[in-house]
CSV table of C-alpha atoms and ligand atoms in Angstrom, one decimal:
chain,number,residue,atom,x,y,z
A,1,UNK,CA,49.6,87.5,67.7
A,2,UNK,CA,47.8,87.1,71.1
A,3,UNK,CA,49.3,84.9,73.8
A,4,UNK,CA,47.1,83.5,76.6
A,5,UNK,CA,48.4,81.7,79.7
A,6,UNK,CA,45.9,79.2,81.1
A,7,UNK,CA,46.3,78.2,84.7
A,8,UNK,CA,45.2,74.9,86.3
A,9,UNK,CA,46.2,73.7,89.8
A,10,UNK,CA,43.7,71.3,91.5
A,11,UNK,CA,41.1,68.7,90.6
A,12,UNK,CA,38.1,70.9,90.0
A,13,UNK,CA,40.2,73.1,87.6
A,14,UNK,CA,41.0,70.4,85.1
A,15,UNK,CA,37.3,69.9,84.0
A,16,UNK,CA,37.0,73.7,83.7
A,17,UNK,CA,40.1,74.3,81.5
A,18,UNK,CA,39.8,71.3,79.2
A,19,UNK,CA,37.1,72.8,76.9
A,20,UNK,CA,38.9,76.1,76.8
A,21,UNK,CA,42.1,74.4,75.7
A,22,UNK,CA,40.2,72.5,73.0
A,23,UNK,CA,38.5,75.7,71.8
A,24,UNK,CA,41.9,77.4,71.5
A,25,UNK,CA,43.2,74.4,69.6
A,26,UNK,CA,40.2,74.6,67.2
A,27,UNK,CA,40.9,78.3,66.6
A,28,UNK,CA,44.5,77.6,65.9
A,29,UNK,CA,43.5,74.9,63.4
A,30,UNK,CA,41.2,77.5,61.7
A,31,UNK,CA,44.3,79.7,61.3
A,32,UNK,CA,43.5,82.2,64.0
A,33,UNK,CA,46.5,84.2,65.2
A,34,UNK,CA,46.7,83.0,68.8
A,35,UNK,CA,49.0,81.0,71.1
A,36,UNK,CA,48.4,79.5,74.5
A,37,UNK,CA,50.6,78.2,77.3
A,38,UNK,CA,49.2,75.8,79.8
A,39,UNK,CA,50.7,76.1,83.3
A,40,UNK,CA,50.1,73.5,86.0
A,41,UNK,CA,50.8,75.0,89.4
A,42,UNK,CA,51.2,71.5,90.9
A,43,UNK,CA,48.7,72.2,93.7
A,44,UNK,CA,47.3,68.7,93.3
A,45,UNK,CA,50.1,66.5,92.0
A,46,UNK,CA,49.2,62.8,92.6
A,47,UNK,CA,48.0,60.8,89.7
A,48,UNK,CA,44.4,60.3,91.0
A,49,UNK,CA,43.9,64.0,91.7
A,50,UNK,CA,45.7,65.3,88.6
A,51,UNK,CA,47.4,63.1,86.0
A,52,UNK,CA,44.4,60.9,85.3
A,53,UNK,CA,42.3,63.9,84.3
A,54,UNK,CA,44.8,65.1,81.7
A,55,UNK,CA,44.6,61.7,80.1
A,56,UNK,CA,40.8,61.2,80.3
A,57,UNK,CA,39.9,64.8,79.3
A,58,UNK,CA,42.6,64.9,76.6
A,59,UNK,CA,44.4,67.9,78.0
A,60,UNK,CA,47.9,68.4,76.5
A,61,UNK,CA,51.0,68.2,78.7
A,62,UNK,CA,51.4,71.5,80.5
A,63,UNK,CA,54.1,73.8,79.2
A,64,UNK,CA,55.3,74.3,82.7
A,65,UNK,CA,54.7,72.7,86.1
A,66,UNK,CA,55.4,74.9,89.0
A,67,UNK,CA,55.6,72.2,91.7
A,68,UNK,CA,53.7,74.4,94.2
A,69,UNK,CA,51.9,71.6,96.0
A,70,UNK,CA,51.9,70.7,99.7
A,71,UNK,CA,52.1,72.8,102.9
A,72,UNK,CA,49.6,75.2,104.5
A,73,UNK,CA,47.4,77.6,102.7
A,74,UNK,CA,50.0,80.3,103.1
A,75,UNK,CA,53.0,78.1,102.1
A,76,UNK,CA,51.1,77.0,99.0
A,77,UNK,CA,50.0,80.5,98.0
A,78,UNK,CA,53.5,81.8,98.5
A,79,UNK,CA,55.2,79.0,96.5
A,80,UNK,CA,52.8,79.4,93.6
A,81,UNK,CA,53.1,83.2,93.6
A,82,UNK,CA,56.9,83.1,93.4
A,83,UNK,CA,57.0,80.4,90.8
A,84,UNK,CA,54.2,81.9,88.6
A,85,UNK,CA,55.8,85.4,88.7
A,86,UNK,CA,59.0,83.8,87.3
A,87,UNK,CA,57.0,81.9,84.7
A,88,UNK,CA,55.3,85.2,83.6
A,89,UNK,CA,58.6,87.1,83.4
A,90,UNK,CA,60.1,84.4,81.2
A,91,UNK,CA,57.0,83.9,79.1
A,92,UNK,CA,54.9,87.1,79.2
A,93,UNK,CA,51.4,86.6,77.8
A,94,UNK,CA,48.7,89.2,76.9
A,95,UNK,CA,46.3,87.6,79.4
A,96,UNK,CA,46.2,85.1,82.2
A,97,UNK,CA,43.1,82.9,82.4
A,98,UNK,CA,42.3,81.5,85.9
A,99,UNK,CA,39.4,79.3,86.7
A,100,UNK,CA,37.3,78.5,89.8
A,101,UNK,CA,38.3,79.2,93.4
A,102,UNK,CA,41.4,77.3,94.4
A,103,UNK,CA,44.6,78.6,95.9
A,104,UNK,CA,46.2,78.7,92.4
A,105,UNK,CA,43.4,80.9,91.2
A,106,UNK,CA,44.2,83.5,93.9
A,107,UNK,CA,48.0,83.3,93.7
A,108,UNK,CA,48.2,83.4,89.9
A,109,UNK,CA,45.8,86.3,89.5
A,110,UNK,CA,47.9,88.3,92.0
A,111,UNK,CA,51.2,87.5,90.3
A,112,UNK,CA,49.8,88.5,86.9
A,113,UNK,CA,48.1,91.7,87.9
A,114,UNK,CA,51.2,92.9,89.7
A,115,UNK,CA,53.1,92.5,86.5
A,116,UNK,CA,50.3,94.5,84.8
A,117,UNK,CA,49.1,91.5,82.8
A,118,UNK,CA,45.3,91.3,82.2
A,119,UNK,CA,43.4,88.6,84.2
A,120,UNK,CA,40.3,86.7,83.1
A,121,UNK,CA,38.4,84.8,85.7
A,122,UNK,CA,36.3,81.9,84.5
A,123,UNK,CA,33.5,81.3,87.0
A,124,UNK,CA,33.9,84.8,88.3
A,125,UNK,CA,31.3,86.6,90.5
A,126,UNK,CA,29.9,83.7,92.5
A,127,UNK,CA,29.7,84.2,96.3
A,128,UNK,CA,28.6,82.1,99.3
A,129,UNK,CA,29.2,84.9,101.8
A,130,UNK,CA,31.0,82.3,104.0
A,131,UNK,CA,34.5,83.5,104.7
A,132,UNK,CA,35.2,80.4,106.8
A,133,UNK,CA,35.9,78.7,103.5
A,134,UNK,CA,39.2,79.4,101.8
A,135,UNK,CA,37.4,79.2,98.4
A,136,UNK,CA,35.3,82.3,99.3
A,137,UNK,CA,38.4,84.3,100.1
A,138,UNK,CA,40.0,83.1,96.8
A,139,UNK,CA,37.0,84.3,94.9
A,140,UNK,CA,36.8,87.7,96.5
A,141,UNK,CA,40.4,88.5,96.1
A,142,UNK,CA,40.6,87.2,92.5
A,143,UNK,CA,37.5,89.1,91.5
A,144,UNK,CA,38.8,92.3,93.0
A,145,UNK,CA,41.7,92.4,90.4
A,146,UNK,CA,40.0,90.6,87.5
A,147,UNK,CA,39.7,92.4,84.1
A,148,UNK,CA,37.3,90.0,82.3
A,149,UNK,CA,34.7,88.0,84.2
A,150,UNK,CA,33.3,84.9,82.5
A,151,UNK,CA,30.2,84.0,84.5
A,152,UNK,CA,28.1,80.9,85.0
A,153,UNK,CA,24.8,82.5,86.2
A,154,UNK,CA,22.7,85.7,86.4
A,155,UNK,CA,23.3,85.6,90.1
A,156,UNK,CA,27.0,86.0,89.5
A,157,UNK,CA,26.3,88.9,87.1
A,158,UNK,CA,24.2,90.6,89.7
A,159,UNK,CA,26.9,90.2,92.4
A,160,UNK,CA,29.5,91.8,90.1
A,161,UNK,CA,27.2,94.7,89.1
A,162,UNK,CA,26.5,95.3,92.8
A,163,UNK,CA,30.3,95.5,93.3
A,164,UNK,CA,30.5,98.2,90.6
A,165,UNK,CA,32.0,96.1,87.8
A,166,UNK,CA,31.3,97.7,84.4
A,167,UNK,CA,28.9,95.9,82.2
A,168,UNK,CA,31.4,95.4,79.4
A,169,UNK,CA,33.7,93.4,81.6
A,170,UNK,CA,31.0,90.9,82.5
A,171,UNK,CA,30.6,88.1,79.9
A,172,UNK,CA,27.7,85.8,80.7
A,173,UNK,CA,28.8,82.6,78.9
A,174,UNK,CA,27.7,79.6,81.0
A,175,UNK,CA,29.7,76.8,82.6
A,176,UNK,CA,32.8,75.2,81.2
A,177,UNK,CA,32.4,72.3,83.7
A,178,UNK,CA,29.2,71.4,81.9
A,179,UNK,CA,30.9,71.6,78.5
A,180,UNK,CA,33.2,68.8,79.8
A,181,UNK,CA,30.3,66.9,81.2
A,182,UNK,CA,28.3,67.0,78.0
A,183,UNK,CA,31.4,66.2,75.8
A,184,UNK,CA,32.4,63.3,78.0
A,185,UNK,CA,29.0,61.7,78.8
A,186,UNK,CA,29.2,59.2,75.9
A,187,UNK,CA,32.5,58.0,77.3
A,188,UNK,CA,31.4,57.5,80.9
A,189,UNK,CA,32.5,54.0,82.0
A,190,UNK,CA,31.9,51.7,84.9
A,191,UNK,CA,34.8,51.6,87.2
A,192,UNK,CA,36.8,48.4,87.5
A,193,UNK,CA,36.3,46.4,90.6
A,194,UNK,CA,34.0,43.8,92.1
A,195,UNK,CA,31.8,46.2,94.1
A,196,UNK,CA,30.9,48.1,91.0
A,197,UNK,CA,29.7,44.9,89.2
A,198,UNK,CA,27.1,44.4,91.8
A,199,UNK,CA,25.5,47.9,91.7
A,200,UNK,CA,22.0,48.1,90.2
A,201,UNK,CA,21.1,51.4,88.4
A,202,UNK,CA,19.3,53.8,90.8
A,203,UNK,CA,19.8,51.4,93.7
A,204,UNK,CA,22.9,53.0,95.3
A,205,UNK,CA,24.2,56.3,96.6
A,206,UNK,CA,27.4,58.2,95.8
A,207,UNK,CA,28.9,60.5,98.4
A,208,UNK,CA,31.9,62.9,98.5
A,209,UNK,CA,33.2,65.0,101.5
A,210,UNK,CA,36.3,67.1,101.7
A,211,UNK,CA,35.4,70.5,103.2
A,212,UNK,CA,37.2,71.2,106.5
A,213,UNK,CA,33.9,72.0,108.3
A,214,UNK,CA,32.8,68.4,107.6
A,215,UNK,CA,35.9,66.3,107.8
A,216,UNK,CA,38.4,67.9,110.2
A,217,UNK,CA,36.5,67.0,113.4
A,218,UNK,CA,36.3,63.2,113.8
A,219,UNK,CA,33.2,63.3,115.9
A,220,UNK,CA,31.1,65.3,113.5
A,221,UNK,CA,32.4,63.3,110.5
A,222,UNK,CA,31.3,60.1,112.3
A,223,UNK,CA,27.9,61.6,113.2
A,224,UNK,CA,27.3,62.6,109.6
A,225,UNK,CA,28.3,59.2,108.2
A,226,UNK,CA,26.1,57.5,110.8
A,227,UNK,CA,23.2,59.7,109.7
A,228,UNK,CA,23.8,58.8,106.1
A,229,UNK,CA,23.9,55.1,106.8
A,230,UNK,CA,20.7,55.4,108.9
A,231,UNK,CA,18.8,57.2,106.1
A,232,UNK,CA,19.7,55.2,103.0
A,233,UNK,CA,17.9,52.0,103.8
A,234,UNK,CA,21.0,49.8,103.6
A,235,UNK,CA,21.6,50.6,99.9
A,236,UNK,CA,25.3,50.5,98.8
A,237,UNK,CA,27.0,53.8,99.3
A,238,UNK,CA,30.1,54.5,97.2
A,239,UNK,CA,32.4,57.0,98.8
A,240,UNK,CA,35.6,58.0,96.8
A,241,UNK,CA,37.7,59.5,99.5
A,242,UNK,CA,39.5,62.8,99.0
A,243,UNK,CA,43.1,62.7,100.3
A,244,UNK,CA,42.1,65.4,102.8
A,245,UNK,CA,39.4,63.1,104.3
A,246,UNK,CA,41.3,59.8,104.3
A,247,UNK,CA,43.3,60.2,107.5
A,248,UNK,CA,40.4,61.1,109.8
A,249,UNK,CA,38.2,58.4,108.2
A,250,UNK,CA,40.7,55.7,109.0
A,251,UNK,CA,40.8,56.8,112.7
A,252,UNK,CA,37.0,56.4,112.9
A,253,UNK,CA,37.1,52.7,112.3
A,254,UNK,CA,33.7,52.7,110.6
A,255,UNK,CA,32.5,49.2,109.8
A,256,UNK,CA,29.4,49.2,107.6
A,257,UNK,CA,29.2,46.5,105.0
A,258,UNK,CA,27.3,48.7,102.5
A,259,UNK,CA,29.6,51.7,102.8
A,260,UNK,CA,32.4,51.3,100.3
A,261,UNK,CA,35.4,53.6,100.7
A,262,UNK,CA,37.3,53.8,97.5
A,263,UNK,CA,40.2,55.9,96.1
A,264,UNK,CA,39.3,59.1,94.2
A,265,UNK,CA,37.9,57.9,90.9
A,266,UNK,CA,38.7,59.1,87.4
A,267,UNK,CA,36.3,61.6,85.9
A,268,UNK,CA,34.6,59.1,83.5
A,269,UNK,CA,34.1,56.5,86.2
A,270,UNK,CA,32.9,59.0,88.9
A,271,UNK,CA,30.3,60.5,86.6
A,272,UNK,CA,29.2,57.1,85.4
A,273,UNK,CA,28.4,56.3,89.0
A,274,UNK,CA,26.7,59.6,89.6
A,275,UNK,CA,24.6,59.4,86.5
A,276,UNK,CA,23.2,56.0,87.5
A,277,UNK,CA,22.9,56.8,91.3
A,278,UNK,CA,19.7,57.1,93.3
A,279,UNK,CA,21.1,60.1,94.9
A,280,UNK,CA,24.3,62.0,95.7
A,281,UNK,CA,25.4,63.3,99.1
A,282,UNK,CA,28.2,65.8,98.8
A,283,UNK,CA,29.9,69.0,100.0
A,284,UNK,CA,31.5,69.7,96.6
A,285,UNK,CA,30.5,72.6,94.5
A,286,UNK,CA,31.1,71.1,91.1
A,287,UNK,CA,29.3,67.9,91.9
A,288,UNK,CA,26.0,69.9,92.5
A,289,UNK,CA,26.3,71.3,89.0
A,290,UNK,CA,26.9,67.9,87.4
A,291,UNK,CA,24.1,66.2,89.3
A,292,UNK,CA,21.7,69.0,88.3
A,293,UNK,CA,22.4,68.6,84.6
A,294,UNK,CA,22.2,64.8,84.9
A,295,UNK,CA,18.9,65.2,86.9
A,296,UNK,CA,20.2,63.2,89.8
A,297,UNK,CA,19.0,64.1,93.3
A,298,UNK,CA,21.7,65.8,95.3
A,299,UNK,CA,22.0,66.9,98.9
A,300,UNK,CA,24.7,69.3,99.9
A,301,UNK,CA,26.2,69.1,103.4
A,302,UNK,CA,26.9,72.8,103.7
A,303,UNK,CA,25.0,75.8,105.2
A,304,UNK,CA,25.4,77.9,102.1
A,305,UNK,CA,26.2,77.7,98.5
A,306,UNK,CA,27.7,80.0,95.9
A,307,UNK,CA,25.7,78.1,93.2
A,308,UNK,CA,22.1,78.9,94.1
A,309,UNK,CA,21.0,78.2,90.6
A,310,UNK,CA,21.6,74.5,91.3
A,311,UNK,CA,18.9,74.8,94.0
A,312,UNK,CA,16.4,77.0,92.1
A,313,UNK,CA,16.6,75.3,88.8
A,314,UNK,CA,18.7,72.1,89.5
A,315,UNK,CA,18.4,69.1,91.7
A,316,UNK,CA,20.4,70.3,94.7
A,317,UNK,CA,19.2,71.0,98.2
A,318,UNK,CA,21.2,72.5,101.1
A,319,UNK,CA,21.0,70.3,104.2
A,320,UNK,CA,23.6,72.1,106.3
A,321,UNK,CA,26.2,70.4,108.5
A,322,UNK,CA,23.9,69.1,111.2
A,323,UNK,CA,23.4,65.4,110.8
A,324,UNK,CA,20.0,65.6,112.4
A,325,UNK,CA,18.7,67.6,109.4
A,326,UNK,CA,19.5,64.9,106.9
A,327,UNK,CA,16.8,62.3,107.4
A,328,UNK,CA,13.8,64.1,105.7
A,329,UNK,CA,15.9,64.8,102.6
A,330,UNK,CA,17.0,61.2,102.3
A,331,UNK,CA,13.4,60.0,102.9
A,332,UNK,CA,12.3,62.1,99.9
A,333,UNK,CA,15.0,60.6,97.7
A,334,UNK,CA,14.2,57.1,98.9
A,335,UNK,CA,10.5,57.7,98.1
A,336,UNK,CA,11.4,58.9,94.6
A,337,UNK,CA,9.9,62.4,95.3
A,338,UNK,CA,12.6,64.7,94.2
A,339,UNK,CA,12.5,67.8,92.1
A,340,UNK,CA,13.7,67.7,88.5
A,341,UNK,CA,16.2,69.7,86.5
A,342,UNK,CA,14.6,72.6,84.8
A,343,UNK,CA,17.6,73.7,82.7
A,344,UNK,CA,20.1,76.4,83.6
A,345,UNK,CA,20.6,79.2,81.1
A,346,UNK,CA,23.7,78.7,78.9
A,347,UNK,CA,24.7,75.5,80.5
A,348,UNK,CA,24.6,74.0,77.0
A,349,UNK,CA,28.1,72.6,76.3
A,350,UNK,CA,29.2,75.7,74.2
A,351,UNK,CA,30.6,77.9,76.9
A,352,UNK,CA,34.3,77.6,76.0
A,353,UNK,CA,33.6,78.6,72.4
A,354,UNK,CA,31.9,81.7,73.7
A,355,UNK,CA,34.9,82.5,75.9
A,356,UNK,CA,37.3,82.1,73.0
A,357,UNK,CA,35.1,84.3,70.8
A,358,UNK,CA,35.2,87.1,73.4
A,359,UNK,CA,39.0,86.8,73.8
A,360,UNK,CA,39.7,86.8,70.1
A,361,UNK,CA,37.6,89.9,69.7
A,362,UNK,CA,39.5,91.6,72.5
A,363,UNK,CA,43.1,90.4,71.9
A,364,UNK,CA,43.7,88.7,68.6
B,401,LIG,N1,35.4,64.0,90.7
B,401,LIG,C1,36.1,63.0,90.1
B,401,LIG,N2,36.4,61.9,90.9
B,401,LIG,C2,36.0,61.7,92.2
B,401,LIG,C3,35.3,62.8,92.8
B,401,LIG,C4,35.0,63.9,92.0
B,401,LIG,O1,36.4,63.0,88.9
B,401,LIG,O2,36.3,60.7,92.8
B,401,LIG,C5,35.1,65.2,89.9
B,401,LIG,C6,33.7,65.7,89.9
B,401,LIG,O3,33.0,65.0,88.8
B,401,LIG,C7,33.8,67.2,89.6
B,401,LIG,C8,35.1,67.5,90.4
B,401,LIG,O4,35.8,66.3,90.6
B,401,LIG,O5,34.0,67.4,88.2
B,401,LIG,C9,34.8,68.2,91.7
B,401,LIG,O6,35.9,68.3,92.4
B,401,LIG,P1,36.0,68.7,93.9
B,401,LIG,O7,34.9,68.0,94.6
B,401,LIG,O8,37.4,68.3,94.4
B,401,LIG,O9,36.0,70.2,94.0
B,401,LIG,P2,34.8,71.3,94.2
B,401,LIG,O10,33.8,71.2,93.1
B,401,LIG,O11,34.3,71.0,95.6
B,401,LIG,O12,35.6,72.6,94.2
């Protein structure tokens, strides 16, 4: 009997674990000899950043919730480390599966490896080279102690090979976030609320912003929003505001009738809006993957990306964090002259099945 512990902590993790959990459930239904435990670290804990995703993506109740949310990076890392070590000592698995690049990914891989439990990193190997982002540190540390790398791109494979990782530990399987996107697309739904009733398909923009480099300085946040407003021809802009961004945004007192600040949306509602948008302006990593597969123009307000395939084969362009650079990109979207999605290898909706096949072969 193989026992796997799956870790999820923050919003972008939930879409990545859902298909893995479903593939485990399918294996169990087929009589395979495996068990899994789902552990929520509590890094994101409010309903709009966590609970709603469990409901919409049909993720079962976690077996444990570590309540590790709140506080600084260090406080959060420490709280999750301590609580997850205890969890592992009480329920020792054969393997811990972490996904993505959040604080929980880092803390849980360290706790597991120190107890000499194998670690699998789903979305391993990607790098932006930008250590000013906590996510890059999380990726580097996690990958330095990972046993099995489940990768989303050839670029990730190359990064791992360059770092000396043996070929048999690199499993190029694709992207579980895209499994979720493809599985849920038929269920996408228009959000409730008057603003959404007035949106015409391809006649509005969606934006998200939550990286410290973009939202922590009020002046630069304001300059970027002004540039967005100036470049989008008065079309409605829907901006679901991440909790991290909310406070600074309130202080700016922006008053533009076509900019609609809304609460974070459910997955089905957010991606309904993205799918039908004229363009998306974001600093999120996951959103650049989803826009690519849905063939929606996307501009990224960052100087670098760990997901270069979304630029080479997808619909993403890097604009940087200087508002002055935005206009030519928005002009192109407005003129309908954007590149199209060319297909990214193995982003086909079957990644989680491939992951579970590998794990069964190694552990079950
Ligand atoms: N998302 C969502 N509702 C929102 C904004 C984003 O469901 O209001 C989803 C989005 O579709 C993607 C994920 O959240 O699947 C991205 O999360 P986030 O931007 O927090 O993380 P990142 O990808 O930047 O690590």
